[in-house]
GROMACS .gro file of C-alpha atoms in nm:
model
   97
    1MET     CA    1   3.267   2.198  -3.041
    2ASN     CA    2   3.428   2.287  -3.415
    3GLU     CA    3   3.752   2.283  -3.505
    4ARG     CA    4   3.759   2.641  -3.606
    5ASN     CA    5   3.685   2.768  -3.202
    6LYS     CA    6   3.900   2.525  -2.996
    7PHE     CA    7   4.212   2.697  -2.885
    8ARG     CA    8   4.510   2.609  -3.139
    9LEU     CA    9   4.944   2.557  -3.022
   10LYS     CA   10   5.213   2.492  -3.195
   11PHE     CA   11   5.466   2.213  -3.002
   12PHE     CA   12   5.779   2.279  -3.115
   13ASN     CA   13   6.154   2.370  -2.971
   14ASP     CA   14   6.337   2.741  -3.106
   15PHE     CA   15   6.636   2.888  -2.923
   16CYS     CA   16   6.606   3.108  -2.713
   17ALA     CA   17   6.256   3.036  -2.647
   18GLU     CA   18   6.159   2.938  -2.347
   19SER     CA   19   5.844   2.711  -2.379
   20ALA     CA   20   5.755   2.458  -2.650
   21LEU     CA   21   5.450   2.595  -2.626
   22TRP     CA   22   5.367   2.832  -2.875
   23GLU     CA   23   5.021   3.081  -2.977
   24ILE     CA   24   4.982   3.016  -3.338
   25GLY     CA   25   5.019   3.413  -3.430
   26GLU     CA   26   5.161   3.522  -3.074
   27GLY     CA   27   5.451   3.304  -3.032
   28PRO     CA   28   5.569   3.109  -2.700
   29ILE     CA   29   5.303   3.017  -2.428
   30ALA     CA   30   5.480   3.013  -2.034
   31TYR     CA   31   5.369   2.670  -1.984
   32GLU     CA   32   5.220   2.789  -1.590
   33LYS     CA   33   4.984   2.972  -1.842
   34LEU     CA   34   4.789   2.639  -1.861
   35ASN     CA   35   4.629   2.453  -1.616
   36ILE     CA   36   4.890   2.165  -1.667
   37SER     CA   37   5.065   1.987  -1.389
   38THR     CA   38   5.419   2.083  -1.177
   39GLU     CA   39   5.569   1.701  -1.306
   40LEU     CA   40   5.409   1.764  -1.686
   41ILE     CA   41   5.574   2.109  -1.671
   42SER     CA   42   5.901   1.948  -1.565
   43GLU     CA   43   5.957   1.629  -1.808
   44LEU     CA   44   5.864   1.962  -2.075
   45ARG     CA   45   6.203   2.195  -1.961
   46ILE     CA   46   6.399   1.870  -1.928
   47TRP     CA   47   6.321   1.807  -2.272
   48SER     CA   48   6.323   2.111  -2.408
   49ASP     CA   49   6.674   2.132  -2.226
   50PHE     CA   50   6.814   1.840  -2.435
   51TRP     CA   51   6.752   1.971  -2.723
   52VAL     CA   52   6.936   2.299  -2.584
   53GLU     CA   53   7.225   2.098  -2.522
   54HIS     CA   54   7.211   1.816  -2.831
   55ARG     CA   55   7.081   2.027  -3.194
   56LYS     CA   56   7.262   2.225  -3.318
   57ILE     CA   57   7.216   2.569  -3.601
   58ASP     CA   58   7.347   2.284  -3.852
   59GLY     CA   59   7.130   1.932  -3.756
   60TRP     CA   60   7.140   1.721  -3.422
   61ASP     CA   61   7.460   1.585  -3.257
   62SER     CA   62   7.392   1.219  -3.231
   63LEU     CA   63   7.116   1.042  -3.448
   64GLU     CA   64   7.103   0.853  -3.092
   65ASN     CA   65   6.971   1.189  -2.918
   66GLU     CA   66   6.755   1.294  -3.231
   67SER     CA   67   6.573   0.984  -3.204
   68TRP     CA   68   6.516   0.951  -2.798
   69TYR     CA   69   6.375   1.298  -2.816
   70VAL     CA   70   6.118   1.231  -3.091
   71SER     CA   71   5.991   0.967  -2.895
   72ARG     CA   72   6.023   1.190  -2.592
   73GLY     CA   73   5.804   1.444  -2.714
   74LYS     CA   74   5.572   1.260  -2.904
   75GLU     CA   75   5.511   1.131  -2.523
   76LEU     CA   76   5.501   1.458  -2.406
   77LEU     CA   77   5.275   1.551  -2.646
   78ASN     CA   78   4.947   1.309  -2.523
   79SER     CA   79   5.067   1.434  -2.229
   80LEU     CA   80   4.954   1.716  -2.336
   81ARG     CA   81   4.620   1.684  -2.475
   82ASP     CA   82   4.526   1.443  -2.175
   83GLU     CA   83   4.562   1.689  -1.997
   84LEU     CA   84   4.447   2.025  -2.143
   85PRO     CA   85   4.069   2.087  -2.214
   86THR     CA   86   3.944   1.894  -2.531
   87ASP     CA   87   3.867   2.247  -2.692
   88TRP     CA   88   4.278   2.226  -2.707
   89ILE     CA   89   4.439   2.115  -3.095
   90ILE     CA   90   4.857   2.084  -3.033
   91TYR     CA   91   5.010   2.061  -3.334
   92PRO     CA   92   5.389   1.933  -3.343
   93LEU     CA   93   5.624   1.992  -3.558
   94ASP     CA   94   5.750   1.834  -3.793
   95TRP     CA   95   5.655   1.466  -3.712
   96ASN     CA   96   5.504   1.212  -3.845
   97GLU     CA   97   5.236   1.080  -3.606
   0.00000   0.00000   0.00000
């Protein structure tokens, strides 16, 4: 399958969004609509809650929290890529992979 026929998601948190997965051109997609484990859904929610608690409009409350968030996000991104079918492409926001 070529890249044009693949499903594409962006992976990032935003204020007032209940999901860190976004359909390109559509908006946030509920985790339950994807065929991913309940454990991964729980971990994604914990990660998103951490973002809400520590990421403010003017930036992070500490460099340590920002570092943890990015590191954990990369782990979760790998888990998503492992659990979703190969015809899905997930793009992280502002991370150097």
